[in-house]
mmCIF file of C-alpha atoms in Angstrom:
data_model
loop_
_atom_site.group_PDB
_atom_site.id
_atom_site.type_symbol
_atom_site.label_atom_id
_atom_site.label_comp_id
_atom_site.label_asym_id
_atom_site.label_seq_id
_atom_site.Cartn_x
_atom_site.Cartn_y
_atom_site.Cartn_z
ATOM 1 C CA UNK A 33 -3.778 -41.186 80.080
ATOM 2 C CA UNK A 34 -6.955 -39.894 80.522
ATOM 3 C CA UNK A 35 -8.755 -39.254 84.052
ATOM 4 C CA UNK A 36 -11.918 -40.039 83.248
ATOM 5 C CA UNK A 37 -12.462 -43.564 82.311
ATOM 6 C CA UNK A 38 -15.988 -44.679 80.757
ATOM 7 C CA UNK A 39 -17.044 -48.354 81.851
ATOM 8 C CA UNK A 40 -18.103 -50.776 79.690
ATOM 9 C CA UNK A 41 -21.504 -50.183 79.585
ATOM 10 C CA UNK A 42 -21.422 -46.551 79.847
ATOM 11 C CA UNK A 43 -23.306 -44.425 76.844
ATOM 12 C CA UNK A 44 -20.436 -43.034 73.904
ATOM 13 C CA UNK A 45 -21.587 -39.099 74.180
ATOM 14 C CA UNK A 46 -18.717 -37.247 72.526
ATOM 15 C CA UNK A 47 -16.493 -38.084 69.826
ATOM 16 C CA UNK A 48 -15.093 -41.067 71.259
ATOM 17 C CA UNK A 49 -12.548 -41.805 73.069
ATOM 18 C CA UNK A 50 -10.446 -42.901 70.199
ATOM 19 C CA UNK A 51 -8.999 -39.553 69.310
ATOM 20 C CA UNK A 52 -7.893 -38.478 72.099
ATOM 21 C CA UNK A 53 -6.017 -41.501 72.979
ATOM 22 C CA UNK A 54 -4.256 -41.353 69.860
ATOM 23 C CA UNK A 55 -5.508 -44.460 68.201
ATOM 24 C CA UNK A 56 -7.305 -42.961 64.959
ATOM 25 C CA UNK A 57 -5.010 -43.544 62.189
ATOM 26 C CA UNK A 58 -6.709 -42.747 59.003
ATOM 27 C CA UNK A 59 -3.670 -43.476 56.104
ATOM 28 C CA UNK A 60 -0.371 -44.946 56.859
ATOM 29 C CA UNK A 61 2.324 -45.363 53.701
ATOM 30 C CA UNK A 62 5.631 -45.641 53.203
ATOM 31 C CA UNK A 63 7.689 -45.000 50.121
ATOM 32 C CA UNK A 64 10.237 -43.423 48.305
ATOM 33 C CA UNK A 65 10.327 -39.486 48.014
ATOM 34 C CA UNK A 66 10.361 -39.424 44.137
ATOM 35 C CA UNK A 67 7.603 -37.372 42.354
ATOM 36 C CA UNK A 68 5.681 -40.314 40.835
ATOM 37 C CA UNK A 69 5.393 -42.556 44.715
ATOM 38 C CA UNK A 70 4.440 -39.056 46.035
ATOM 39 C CA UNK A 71 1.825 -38.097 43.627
ATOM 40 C CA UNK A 72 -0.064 -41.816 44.160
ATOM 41 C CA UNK A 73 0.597 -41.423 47.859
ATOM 42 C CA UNK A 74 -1.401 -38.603 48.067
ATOM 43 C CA UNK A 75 -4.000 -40.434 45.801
ATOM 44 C CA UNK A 76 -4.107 -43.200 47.582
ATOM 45 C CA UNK A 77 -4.412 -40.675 50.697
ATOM 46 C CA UNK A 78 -7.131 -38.750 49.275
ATOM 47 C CA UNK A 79 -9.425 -41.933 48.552
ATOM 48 C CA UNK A 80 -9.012 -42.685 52.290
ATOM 49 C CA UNK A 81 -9.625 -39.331 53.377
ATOM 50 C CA UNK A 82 -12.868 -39.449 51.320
ATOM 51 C CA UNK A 83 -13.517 -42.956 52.868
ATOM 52 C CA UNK A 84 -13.248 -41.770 56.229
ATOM 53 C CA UNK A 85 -15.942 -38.874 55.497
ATOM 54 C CA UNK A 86 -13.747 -36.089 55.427
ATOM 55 C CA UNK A 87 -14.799 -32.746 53.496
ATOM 56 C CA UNK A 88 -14.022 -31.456 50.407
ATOM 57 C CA UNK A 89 -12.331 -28.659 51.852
ATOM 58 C CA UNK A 90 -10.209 -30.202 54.718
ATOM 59 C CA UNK A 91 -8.972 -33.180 52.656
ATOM 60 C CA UNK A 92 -7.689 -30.303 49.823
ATOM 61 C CA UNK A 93 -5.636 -28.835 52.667
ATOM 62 C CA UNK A 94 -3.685 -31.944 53.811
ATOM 63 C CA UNK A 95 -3.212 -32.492 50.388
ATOM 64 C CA UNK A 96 -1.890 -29.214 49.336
ATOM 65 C CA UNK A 97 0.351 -29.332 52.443
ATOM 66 C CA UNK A 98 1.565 -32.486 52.129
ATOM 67 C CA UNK A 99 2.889 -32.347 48.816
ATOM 68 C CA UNK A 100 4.700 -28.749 49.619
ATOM 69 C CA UNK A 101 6.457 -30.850 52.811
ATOM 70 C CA UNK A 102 7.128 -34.482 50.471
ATOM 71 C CA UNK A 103 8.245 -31.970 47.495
ATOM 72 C CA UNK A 104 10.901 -30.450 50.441
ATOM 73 C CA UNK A 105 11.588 -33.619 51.108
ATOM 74 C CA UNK A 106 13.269 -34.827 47.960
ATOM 75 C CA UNK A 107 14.175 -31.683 46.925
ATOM 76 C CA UNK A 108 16.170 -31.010 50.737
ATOM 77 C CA UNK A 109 16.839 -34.119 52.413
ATOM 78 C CA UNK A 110 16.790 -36.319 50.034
ATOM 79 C CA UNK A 111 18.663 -33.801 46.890
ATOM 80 C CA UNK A 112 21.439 -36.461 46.475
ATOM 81 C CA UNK A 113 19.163 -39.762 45.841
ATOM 82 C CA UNK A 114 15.465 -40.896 46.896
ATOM 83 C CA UNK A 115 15.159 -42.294 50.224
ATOM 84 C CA UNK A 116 12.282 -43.603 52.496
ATOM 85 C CA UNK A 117 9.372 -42.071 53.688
ATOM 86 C CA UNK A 118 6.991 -42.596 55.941
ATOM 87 C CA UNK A 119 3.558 -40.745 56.102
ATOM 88 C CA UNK A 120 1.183 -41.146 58.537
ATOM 89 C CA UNK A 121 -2.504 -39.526 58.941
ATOM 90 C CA UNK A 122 -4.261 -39.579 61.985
ATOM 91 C CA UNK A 123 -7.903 -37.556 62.602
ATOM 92 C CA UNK A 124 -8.287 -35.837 66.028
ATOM 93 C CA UNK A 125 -10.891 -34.204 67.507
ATOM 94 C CA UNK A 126 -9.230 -30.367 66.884
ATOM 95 C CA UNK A 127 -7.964 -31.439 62.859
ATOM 96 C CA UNK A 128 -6.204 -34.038 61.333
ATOM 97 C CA UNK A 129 -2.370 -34.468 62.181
ATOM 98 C CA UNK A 130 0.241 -35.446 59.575
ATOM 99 C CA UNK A 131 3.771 -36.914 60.503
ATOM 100 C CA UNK A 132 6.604 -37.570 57.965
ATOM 101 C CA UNK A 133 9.627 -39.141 58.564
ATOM 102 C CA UNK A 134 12.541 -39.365 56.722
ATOM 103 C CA UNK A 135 15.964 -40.752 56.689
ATOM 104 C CA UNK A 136 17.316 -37.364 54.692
ATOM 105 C CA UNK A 137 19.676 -34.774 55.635
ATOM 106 C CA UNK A 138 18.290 -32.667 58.416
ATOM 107 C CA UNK A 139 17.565 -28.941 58.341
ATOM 108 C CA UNK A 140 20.077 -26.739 57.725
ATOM 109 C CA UNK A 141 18.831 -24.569 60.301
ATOM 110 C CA UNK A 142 17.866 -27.472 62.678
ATOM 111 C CA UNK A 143 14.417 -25.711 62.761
ATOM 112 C CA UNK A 144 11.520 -25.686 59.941
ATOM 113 C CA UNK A 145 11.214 -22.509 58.096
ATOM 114 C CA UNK A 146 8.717 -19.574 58.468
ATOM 115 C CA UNK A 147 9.442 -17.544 55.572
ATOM 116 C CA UNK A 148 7.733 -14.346 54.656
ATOM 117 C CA UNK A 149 6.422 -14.587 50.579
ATOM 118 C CA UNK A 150 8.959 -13.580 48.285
ATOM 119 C CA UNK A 151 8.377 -10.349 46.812
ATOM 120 C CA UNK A 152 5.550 -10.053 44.107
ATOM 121 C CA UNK A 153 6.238 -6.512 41.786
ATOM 122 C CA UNK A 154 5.053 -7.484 38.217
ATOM 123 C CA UNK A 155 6.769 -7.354 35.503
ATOM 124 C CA UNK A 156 10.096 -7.284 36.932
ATOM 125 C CA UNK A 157 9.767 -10.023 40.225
ATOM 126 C CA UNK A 158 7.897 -12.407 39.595
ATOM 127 C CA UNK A 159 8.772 -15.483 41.514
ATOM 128 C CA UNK A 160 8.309 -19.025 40.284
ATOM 129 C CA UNK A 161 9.480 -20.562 43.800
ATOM 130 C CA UNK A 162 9.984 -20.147 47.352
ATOM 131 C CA UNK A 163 6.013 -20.846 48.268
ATOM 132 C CA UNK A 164 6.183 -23.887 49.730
ATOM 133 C CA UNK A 165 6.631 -23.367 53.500
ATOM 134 C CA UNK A 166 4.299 -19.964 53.429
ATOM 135 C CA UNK A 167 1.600 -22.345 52.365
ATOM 136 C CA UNK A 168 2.177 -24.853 54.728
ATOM 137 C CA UNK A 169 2.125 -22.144 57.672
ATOM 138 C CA UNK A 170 -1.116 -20.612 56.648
ATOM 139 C CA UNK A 171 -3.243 -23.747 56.725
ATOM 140 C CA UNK A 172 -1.018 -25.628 60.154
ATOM 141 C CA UNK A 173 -2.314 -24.361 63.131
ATOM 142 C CA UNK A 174 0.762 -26.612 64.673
ATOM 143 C CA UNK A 175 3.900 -27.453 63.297
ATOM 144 C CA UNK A 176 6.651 -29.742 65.035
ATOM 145 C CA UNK A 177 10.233 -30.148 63.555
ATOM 146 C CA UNK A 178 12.206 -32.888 65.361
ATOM 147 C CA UNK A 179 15.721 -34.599 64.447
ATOM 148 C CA UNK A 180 16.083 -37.977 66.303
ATOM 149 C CA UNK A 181 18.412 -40.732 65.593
ATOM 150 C CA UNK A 182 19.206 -40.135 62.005
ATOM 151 C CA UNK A 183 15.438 -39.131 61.388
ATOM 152 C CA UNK A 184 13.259 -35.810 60.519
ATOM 153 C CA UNK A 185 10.406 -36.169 61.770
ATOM 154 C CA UNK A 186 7.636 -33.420 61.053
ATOM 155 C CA UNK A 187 4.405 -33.294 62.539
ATOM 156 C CA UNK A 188 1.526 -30.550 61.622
ATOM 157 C CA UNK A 189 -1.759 -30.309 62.705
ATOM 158 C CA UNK A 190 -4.739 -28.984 59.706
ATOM 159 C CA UNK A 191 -7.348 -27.999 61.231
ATOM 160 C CA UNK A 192 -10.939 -28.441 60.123
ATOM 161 C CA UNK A 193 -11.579 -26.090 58.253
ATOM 162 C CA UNK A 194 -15.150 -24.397 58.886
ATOM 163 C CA UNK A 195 -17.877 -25.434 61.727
ATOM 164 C CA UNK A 196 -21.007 -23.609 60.856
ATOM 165 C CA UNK B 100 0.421 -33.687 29.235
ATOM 166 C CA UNK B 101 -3.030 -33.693 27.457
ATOM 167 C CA UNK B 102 -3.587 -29.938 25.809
ATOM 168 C CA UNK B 103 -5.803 -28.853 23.755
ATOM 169 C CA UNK B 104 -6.268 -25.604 22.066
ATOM 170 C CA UNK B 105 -9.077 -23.351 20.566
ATOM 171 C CA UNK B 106 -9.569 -19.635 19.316
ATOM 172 C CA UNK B 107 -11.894 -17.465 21.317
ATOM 173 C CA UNK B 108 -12.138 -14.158 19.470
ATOM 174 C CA UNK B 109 -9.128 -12.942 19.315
ATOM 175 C CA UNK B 110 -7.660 -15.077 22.609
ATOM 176 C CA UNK B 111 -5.768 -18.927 21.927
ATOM 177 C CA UNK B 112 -7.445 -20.747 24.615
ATOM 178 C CA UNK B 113 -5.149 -23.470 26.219
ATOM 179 C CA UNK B 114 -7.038 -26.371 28.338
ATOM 180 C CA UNK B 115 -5.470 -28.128 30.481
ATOM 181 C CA UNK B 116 -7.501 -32.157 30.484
ATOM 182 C CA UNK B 117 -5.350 -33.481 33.411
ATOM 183 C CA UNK B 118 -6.594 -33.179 36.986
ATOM 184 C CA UNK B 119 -3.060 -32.684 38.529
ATOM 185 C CA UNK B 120 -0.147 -30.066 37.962
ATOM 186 C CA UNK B 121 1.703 -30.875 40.509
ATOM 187 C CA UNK B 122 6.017 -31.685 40.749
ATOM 188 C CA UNK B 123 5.522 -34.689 39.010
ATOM 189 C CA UNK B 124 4.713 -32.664 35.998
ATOM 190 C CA UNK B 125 5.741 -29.595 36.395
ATOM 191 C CA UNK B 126 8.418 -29.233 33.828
ATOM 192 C CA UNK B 127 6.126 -31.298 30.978
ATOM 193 C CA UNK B 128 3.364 -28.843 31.678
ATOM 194 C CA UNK B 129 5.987 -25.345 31.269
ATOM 195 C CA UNK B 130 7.121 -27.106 28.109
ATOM 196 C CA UNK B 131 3.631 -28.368 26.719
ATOM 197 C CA UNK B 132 1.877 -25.194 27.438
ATOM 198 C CA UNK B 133 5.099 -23.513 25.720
ATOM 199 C CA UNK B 134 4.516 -25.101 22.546
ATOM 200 C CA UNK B 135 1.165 -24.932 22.556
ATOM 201 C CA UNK B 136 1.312 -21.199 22.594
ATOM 202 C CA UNK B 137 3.112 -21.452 19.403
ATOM 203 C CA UNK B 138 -0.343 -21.297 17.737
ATOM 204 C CA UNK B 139 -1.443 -17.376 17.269
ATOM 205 C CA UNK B 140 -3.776 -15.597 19.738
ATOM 206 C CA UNK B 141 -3.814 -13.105 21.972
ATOM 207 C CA UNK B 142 -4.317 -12.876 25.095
ATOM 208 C CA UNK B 143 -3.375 -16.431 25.704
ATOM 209 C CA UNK B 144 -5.825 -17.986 28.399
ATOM 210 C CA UNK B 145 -5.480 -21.075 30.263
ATOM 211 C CA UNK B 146 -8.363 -23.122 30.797
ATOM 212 C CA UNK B 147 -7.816 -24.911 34.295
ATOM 213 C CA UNK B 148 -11.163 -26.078 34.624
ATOM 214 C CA UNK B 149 -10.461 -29.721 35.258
ATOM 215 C CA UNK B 150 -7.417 -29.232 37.102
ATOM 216 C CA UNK B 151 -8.350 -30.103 41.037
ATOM 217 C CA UNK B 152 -5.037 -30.297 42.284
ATOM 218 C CA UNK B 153 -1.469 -27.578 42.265
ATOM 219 C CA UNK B 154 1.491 -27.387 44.410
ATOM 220 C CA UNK B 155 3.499 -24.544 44.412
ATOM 221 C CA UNK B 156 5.442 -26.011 41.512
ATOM 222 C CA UNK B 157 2.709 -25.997 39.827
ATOM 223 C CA UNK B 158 2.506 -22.496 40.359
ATOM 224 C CA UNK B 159 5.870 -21.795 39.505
ATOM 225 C CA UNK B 160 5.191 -23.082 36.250
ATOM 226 C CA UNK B 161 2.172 -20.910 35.964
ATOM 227 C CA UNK B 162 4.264 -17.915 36.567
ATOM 228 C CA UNK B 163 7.239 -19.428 33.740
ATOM 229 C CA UNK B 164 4.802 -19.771 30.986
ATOM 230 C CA UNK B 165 3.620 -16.034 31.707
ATOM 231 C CA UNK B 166 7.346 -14.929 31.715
ATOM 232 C CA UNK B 167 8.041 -16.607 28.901
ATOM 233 C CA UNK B 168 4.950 -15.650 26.860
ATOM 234 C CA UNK B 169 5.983 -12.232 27.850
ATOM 235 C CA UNK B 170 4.060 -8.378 28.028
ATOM 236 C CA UNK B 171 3.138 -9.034 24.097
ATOM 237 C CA UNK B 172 1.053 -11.995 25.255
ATOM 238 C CA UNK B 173 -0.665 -12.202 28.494
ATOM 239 C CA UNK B 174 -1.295 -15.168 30.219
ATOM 240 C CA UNK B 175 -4.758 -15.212 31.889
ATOM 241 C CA UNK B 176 -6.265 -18.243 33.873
ATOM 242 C CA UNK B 177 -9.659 -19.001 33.721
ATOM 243 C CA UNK B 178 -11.812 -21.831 35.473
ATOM 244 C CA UNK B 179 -9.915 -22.208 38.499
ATOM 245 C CA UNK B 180 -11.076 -24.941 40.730
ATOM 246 C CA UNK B 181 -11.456 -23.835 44.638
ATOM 247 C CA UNK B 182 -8.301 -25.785 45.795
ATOM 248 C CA UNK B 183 -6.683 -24.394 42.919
ATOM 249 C CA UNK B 184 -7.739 -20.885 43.400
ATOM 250 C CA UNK B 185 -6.737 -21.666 46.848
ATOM 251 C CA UNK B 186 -2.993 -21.596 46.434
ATOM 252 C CA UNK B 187 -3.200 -18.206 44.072
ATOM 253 C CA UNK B 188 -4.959 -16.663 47.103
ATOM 254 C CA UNK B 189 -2.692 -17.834 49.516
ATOM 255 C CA UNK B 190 0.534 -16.626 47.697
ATOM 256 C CA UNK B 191 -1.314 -13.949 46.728
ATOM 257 C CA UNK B 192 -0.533 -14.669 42.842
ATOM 258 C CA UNK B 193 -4.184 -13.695 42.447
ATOM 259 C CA UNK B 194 -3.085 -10.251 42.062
ATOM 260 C CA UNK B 195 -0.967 -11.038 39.239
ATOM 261 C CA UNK B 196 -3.215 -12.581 36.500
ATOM 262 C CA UNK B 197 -6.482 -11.744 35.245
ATOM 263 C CA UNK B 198 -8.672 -14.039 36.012
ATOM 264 C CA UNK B 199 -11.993 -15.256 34.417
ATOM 265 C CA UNK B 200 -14.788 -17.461 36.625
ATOM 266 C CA UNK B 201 -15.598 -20.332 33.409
ATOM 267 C CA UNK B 202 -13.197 -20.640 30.444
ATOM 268 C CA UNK B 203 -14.886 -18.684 26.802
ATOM 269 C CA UNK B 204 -17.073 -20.756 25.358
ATOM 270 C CA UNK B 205 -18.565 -22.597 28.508
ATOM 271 C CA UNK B 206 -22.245 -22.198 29.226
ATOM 272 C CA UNK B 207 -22.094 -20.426 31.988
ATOM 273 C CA UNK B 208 -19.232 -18.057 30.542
ATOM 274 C CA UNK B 209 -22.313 -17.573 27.709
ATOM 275 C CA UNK B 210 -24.685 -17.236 29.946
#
């Protein structure tokens, strides 16, 4: 909870109270992790994003991100069969945080992966995979894996992307 | 996928009209852009002008078309979006194509 409390009557100044109690959801979905529900997902996402007044710039990094993590997702946790998902987009005051949750296999590892790039040497390595979670680490300023009760849960913070 | 293609000089010029290459279509665009650069031309360029949106499997088909086309045929990009040229900067596949600002034939490329 927050120490400071504003009364009633008192003038809004900052950026409101809302974000920083949590309570600014901007996109909420759930679905099934196959290419086609993810793709309109992050359609349907976008058009809120845009809704909401977010930039160019910031809503092209959740989406980028978001479809590396929901491509892991059925590719990783959910290789033998579609499952459930659950996205949700919230805005905050330092970025906008992302959660998925899925009913998949965990980790292998039990933590999310921080890979270095694979090697790039043309004409001989040239890698068509293995991008995904570099990307995701370059634009997340925060990234939280959690397994709880039969659940991944992954939360990641974007955030904004210039102030000039 | 909608393709089309056009000669530029000596280059086949391969445009891409859908705004997504993403996992959804990642195979259909290796193969589309595969057959497409059955038609003669070299280099081969994509046009990616009106694509606003690729994953990194989008990528990786990027990179499977230029292996396939192989060092008799190189793939360049042109037009690249910023989100787009986003993810070649950020896996640093930037340094591995040419890459032109506006497809041939655009204004501004004549300009």
């Amino acid at each position: 909870m927050l120490a400071k409390t504003v009364g009633p009557g008192a003038p809004q100044r900052d950026h409101g109270s809302h974000a920083e109690q949590g309570r600014s959801m901007l996109f909420r979905r759930q679905f099934t992790s196959t290419d086609t529900e993810t793709r309109a997902t992050l359609q349907a996402m976008m058009l809120s994003l845009d809704q909401a007044g977010i930039g160019a710039e910031d809503a092209s990094n959740v989406e980028l991100i978001l479809a590396e993590a929901l491509n892991n997702v059925a590719e990783h946790a959910y290789s033998d069969g579609a499952g459930p998902v659950d996205l949700l987009v919230s805005i905050q005051r330092n970025g906008l945080v992302c959660t998925i949750s899925d009913r998949g296999r965990p980790m292998p590892s039990g933590v999310a992966p921080s890979p270095d790039l694979p090697t790039i040497s043309p004409p001989d390595e040239l890698p068509e995979g293995g991008f995904g979670w570099h990307i995701i680490r370059c634009l997340t300023s925060e990234l939280v894996y959690a397994r709880d009760q039969g659940r991944n849960l992954l939360s990641m913070r974007i955030p904004w992307s210039g102030f000039d | 996928m909608d393709i089309s293609t056009s000669r530029a000089g000596p280059a086949l010029v391969i445009t891409i009209n859908d705004s997504r290459v993403d996992a959804a279509v990642a195979i259909d665009f290796k193969e589309s852009v595969r057959l497409a650069a059955e038609e003669p031309g070299t280099p081969v360029i994509l046009d990616l002008s009106q694509v606003t949106f690729l994953d990194s499997s989008g990528l990786g088909a990027v990179v499977a078309v230029m292996k396939l086309l192989g060092a008799a045929r190189p793939l360049e990009l042109a037009g690249l979006t910023p989100p787009v040229a986003k993810v070649f900067r950020l896996t640093r596949m930037n340094s591995v194509f040419t890459i032109h600002p506006h497809p041939p034939g655009s204004l501004q490329a004549a300009g």
